[in-house]
């Protein structure tokens, strides 16, 4: 087996003080940095939205952040503006070691479609290219860490399991948003998909 560490969205906007701050989001960073030294492949993902991204509540007159809306591809939570391309909020947290990364994959850069997963956008069909990269390197086993447990980590883990990777989520190195029970739901969905939660 060949292992890769996939570090999901450890960006300023998901850390305390950010636009979509996850409680204690920055607390996982020292542990992630340490784990990078133990794996042969490190991939970072970066949420990377245009300023007028359709997942932003500000693009939907009358809508509030965290409302649910219907997109052509299905239900979509509307978020505060976050991780706008080139902004400080989109930068990786300063404490995260980025030098060990072999690949940085950006997602959510198409205005009309959100992308929680590191593998597919929210239509579940548009690929990011990450699967091809990992397969071309012979990687079979993935360890996922990062933000947020119940959105980008959970979607990435389920897609990875469906694609046939052996997937472990290190819950101690993740933090969640927990919107209306989304954390419990995500844990159940990951378990049902065959993801190992440790
Ligand atoms: C995320 C909401 C919107 C995440 C990204 O990284 O979990 N959540 N965009
Ligand atoms: Zn986003």
Short mmCIF file of C-alpha atoms and ligand atoms in Angstrom, two decimals:
data_model
loop_
_atom_site.label_atom_id
_atom_site.label_comp_id
_atom_site.label_asym_id
_atom_site.label_seq_id
_atom_site.Cartn_x
_atom_site.Cartn_y
_atom_site.Cartn_z
CA UNK A 1 0.00 0.00 0.00
CA UNK A 2 1.06 3.55 -0.63
CA UNK A 3 -0.40 6.24 1.55
CA UNK A 4 -1.26 9.90 1.02
CA UNK A 5 -2.27 12.50 3.59
CA UNK A 6 -5.05 14.75 2.29
CA UNK A 7 -5.26 18.01 4.25
CA UNK A 8 -8.64 19.62 3.65
CA UNK A 9 -9.08 23.42 3.61
CA UNK A 10 -6.88 24.55 6.54
CA UNK A 11 -7.41 28.16 5.48
CA UNK A 12 -7.80 31.40 7.41
CA UNK A 13 -11.53 31.72 6.73
CA UNK A 14 -12.21 28.36 8.44
CA UNK A 15 -10.09 29.23 11.48
CA UNK A 16 -10.96 31.50 14.44
CA UNK A 17 -11.34 35.07 13.15
CA UNK A 18 -12.26 33.90 9.65
CA UNK A 19 -15.47 34.44 7.67
CA UNK A 20 -16.71 30.87 8.22
CA UNK A 21 -14.79 30.06 11.37
CA UNK A 22 -14.88 26.51 12.68
CA UNK A 23 -14.55 26.37 16.48
CA UNK A 24 -10.94 25.49 17.35
CA UNK A 25 -10.16 25.03 13.66
CA UNK A 26 -6.55 26.03 14.25
CA UNK A 27 -6.06 23.54 17.10
CA UNK A 28 -5.47 20.69 14.64
CA UNK A 29 -2.55 22.33 12.85
CA UNK A 30 0.41 21.13 14.98
CA UNK A 31 -0.81 17.52 14.72
CA UNK A 32 -1.26 17.82 10.95
CA UNK A 33 2.24 19.27 10.54
CA UNK A 34 3.68 16.34 12.50
CA UNK A 35 1.76 13.75 10.46
CA UNK A 36 3.13 15.25 7.22
CA UNK A 37 6.57 13.94 8.21
CA UNK A 38 5.33 10.34 8.32
CA UNK A 39 3.74 9.91 4.87
CA UNK A 40 5.20 9.65 1.36
CA UNK A 41 2.66 12.00 -0.22
CA UNK A 42 0.99 15.14 1.10
CA UNK A 43 -1.86 16.89 -0.73
CA UNK A 44 -3.43 20.15 0.42
CA UNK A 45 -6.85 21.32 -0.76
CA UNK A 46 -7.81 24.97 -0.98
CA UNK A 47 -11.39 26.25 -1.19
CA UNK A 48 -11.06 28.89 -3.95
CA UNK A 49 -14.18 30.83 -4.89
CA UNK A 50 -14.74 33.74 -7.26
CA UNK A 51 -16.11 36.81 -5.41
CA UNK A 52 -19.59 36.22 -6.91
CA UNK A 53 -19.75 32.50 -6.14
CA UNK A 54 -23.27 31.06 -6.19
CA UNK A 55 -22.81 29.40 -2.77
CA UNK A 56 -22.58 32.85 -1.14
CA UNK A 57 -25.79 34.06 0.54
CA UNK A 58 -24.83 37.56 -0.66
CA UNK A 59 -25.58 36.42 -4.24
CA UNK A 60 -29.18 35.50 -3.35
CA UNK A 61 -31.38 38.53 -2.61
CA UNK A 62 -33.41 37.98 0.54
CA UNK A 63 -31.42 34.95 1.66
CA UNK A 64 -29.43 34.73 4.87
CA UNK A 65 -26.23 32.83 5.54
CA UNK A 66 -26.87 29.17 6.41
CA UNK A 67 -30.22 29.12 4.56
CA UNK A 68 -30.77 26.12 2.34
CA UNK A 69 -31.49 26.69 -1.36
CA UNK A 70 -32.08 24.56 -4.44
CA UNK A 71 -29.41 24.55 -7.14
CA UNK A 72 -29.71 22.72 -10.49
CA UNK A 73 -27.57 19.97 -8.92
CA UNK A 74 -29.58 19.71 -5.67
CA UNK A 75 -29.82 21.33 -2.23
CA UNK A 76 -27.09 23.79 -1.30
CA UNK A 77 -26.35 25.59 1.97
CA UNK A 78 -25.75 29.32 1.45
CA UNK A 79 -22.56 30.44 3.17
CA UNK A 80 -21.09 33.75 4.25
CA UNK A 81 -18.62 34.98 1.61
CA UNK A 82 -15.44 32.97 2.24
CA UNK A 83 -12.20 31.83 0.62
CA UNK A 84 -12.41 34.40 -2.16
CA UNK A 85 -9.61 33.85 -4.68
CA UNK A 86 -6.54 35.88 -3.74
CA UNK A 87 -7.91 37.06 -0.39
CA UNK A 88 -6.21 36.60 2.98
CA UNK A 89 -9.14 34.44 4.02
CA UNK A 90 -8.31 31.99 1.25
CA UNK A 91 -4.67 31.71 2.30
CA UNK A 92 -3.55 28.67 4.22
CA UNK A 93 -3.28 29.34 7.95
CA UNK A 94 0.21 30.69 8.65
CA UNK A 95 0.94 27.84 11.08
CA UNK A 96 0.25 25.13 8.48
CA UNK A 97 3.40 23.75 6.89
CA UNK A 98 2.89 24.00 3.15
CA UNK A 99 6.43 23.13 2.02
CA UNK A 100 5.89 19.36 2.49
CA UNK A 101 2.93 19.39 0.06
CA UNK A 102 3.45 17.57 -3.27
CA UNK A 103 0.21 18.96 -4.66
CA UNK A 104 -2.20 21.76 -3.86
CA UNK A 105 -5.62 21.23 -5.38
CA UNK A 106 -8.10 24.09 -5.63
CA UNK A 107 -11.85 23.59 -5.75
CA UNK A 108 -15.02 25.65 -5.93
CA UNK A 109 -13.62 27.95 -8.62
CA UNK A 110 -16.63 27.66 -10.94
CA UNK A 111 -19.24 30.30 -10.10
CA UNK A 112 -22.27 28.07 -10.70
CA UNK A 113 -21.25 25.07 -8.65
CA UNK A 114 -19.88 24.49 -5.17
CA UNK A 115 -17.30 21.82 -4.44
CA UNK A 116 -17.07 20.40 -0.94
CA UNK A 117 -15.28 17.24 -2.02
CA UNK A 118 -11.64 17.16 -3.08
CA UNK A 119 -12.67 14.68 -5.81
CA UNK A 120 -15.95 15.88 -7.34
CA UNK A 121 -17.90 19.11 -7.34
CA UNK A 122 -21.34 19.14 -5.75
CA UNK A 123 -23.00 17.82 -8.94
CA UNK A 124 -21.14 14.59 -8.04
CA UNK A 125 -19.82 14.29 -11.62
CA UNK A 126 -17.40 17.15 -12.38
CA UNK A 127 -13.96 15.84 -11.36
CA UNK A 128 -11.24 17.94 -9.73
CA UNK A 129 -8.49 15.70 -11.11
CA UNK A 130 -7.31 14.48 -7.71
CA UNK A 131 -8.31 10.86 -8.38
CA UNK A 132 -6.14 10.72 -11.49
CA UNK A 133 -3.18 12.24 -9.66
CA UNK A 134 -3.36 9.74 -6.81
CA UNK A 135 -3.84 6.74 -9.11
CA UNK A 136 -0.96 7.82 -11.35
CA UNK A 137 1.25 7.78 -8.25
CA UNK A 138 0.03 4.33 -7.21
CA UNK A 139 -1.60 5.61 -4.04
CA UNK A 140 -4.16 3.26 -2.51
CA UNK A 141 -4.64 4.46 1.06
CA UNK A 142 -5.74 7.92 2.17
CA UNK A 143 -5.68 9.63 5.54
CA UNK A 144 -7.95 12.68 5.66
CA UNK A 145 -7.67 15.56 8.10
CA UNK A 146 -8.80 19.19 8.16
CA UNK A 147 -11.89 21.42 7.98
CA UNK A 148 -14.72 21.03 8.18
CA UNK A 149 -15.46 17.47 9.37
CA UNK A 150 -19.12 17.59 8.34
CA UNK A 151 -18.71 19.25 4.94
CA UNK A 152 -15.50 19.12 2.95
CA UNK A 153 -13.88 16.29 4.93
CA UNK A 154 -17.03 14.13 4.92
CA UNK A 155 -17.77 14.66 1.21
CA UNK A 156 -14.14 13.94 0.30
CA UNK A 157 -14.03 10.80 2.44
CA UNK A 158 -17.24 9.37 0.98
CA UNK A 159 -16.13 10.06 -2.59
CA UNK A 160 -12.72 8.51 -1.92
CA UNK A 161 -14.30 5.36 -0.47
CA UNK A 162 -16.67 5.12 -3.43
CA UNK A 163 -13.68 5.38 -5.77
CA UNK A 164 -12.11 2.38 -4.04
CA UNK A 165 -9.45 4.01 -1.88
CA UNK A 166 -8.88 2.74 1.65
CA UNK A 167 -9.95 5.79 3.66
CA UNK A 168 -9.21 6.79 7.25
CA UNK A 169 -10.43 10.05 8.77
CA UNK A 170 -8.44 11.21 11.80
CA UNK A 171 -11.24 12.86 13.77
CA UNK A 172 -8.71 14.24 16.27
CA UNK A 173 -7.23 16.26 13.39
CA UNK A 174 -10.59 17.55 12.10
CA UNK A 175 -13.09 20.08 13.41
CA UNK A 176 -16.75 20.49 12.36
CA UNK A 177 -19.26 23.25 11.70
CA UNK A 178 -22.26 21.25 13.03
CA UNK A 179 -25.17 22.97 11.31
CA UNK A 180 -28.52 21.46 12.44
CA UNK A 181 -27.05 18.08 13.32
CA UNK A 182 -24.78 17.93 10.28
CA UNK A 183 -21.88 16.50 12.28
CA UNK A 184 -23.72 13.37 13.49
CA UNK A 185 -25.22 12.90 10.02
CA UNK A 186 -21.81 13.17 8.40
CA UNK A 187 -20.23 10.65 10.80
CA UNK A 188 -23.03 8.18 10.04
CA UNK A 189 -22.71 8.70 6.30
CA UNK A 190 -18.94 8.21 6.39
CA UNK A 191 -19.28 4.99 8.42
CA UNK A 192 -21.93 3.70 6.00
CA UNK A 193 -19.58 4.42 3.09
CA UNK A 194 -16.88 2.25 4.68
CA UNK A 195 -14.68 5.09 5.92
CA UNK A 196 -12.57 4.28 9.01
CA UNK A 197 -13.08 6.93 11.69
CA UNK A 198 -10.32 7.07 14.29
C1 LIG B 1 -16.44 24.20 3.42
C2 LIG B 1 -18.48 25.22 3.52
C3 LIG B 1 -18.21 25.93 2.37
C4 LIG B 1 -15.47 23.26 4.04
C5 LIG B 1 -16.15 24.90 2.27
O1 LIG B 1 -14.25 23.38 3.81
O2 LIG B 1 -15.93 22.35 4.79
N1 LIG B 1 -17.60 24.35 4.03
N2 LIG B 1 -17.04 25.76 1.75
ZN1 LIG B 2 -16.55 27.08 0.18
#
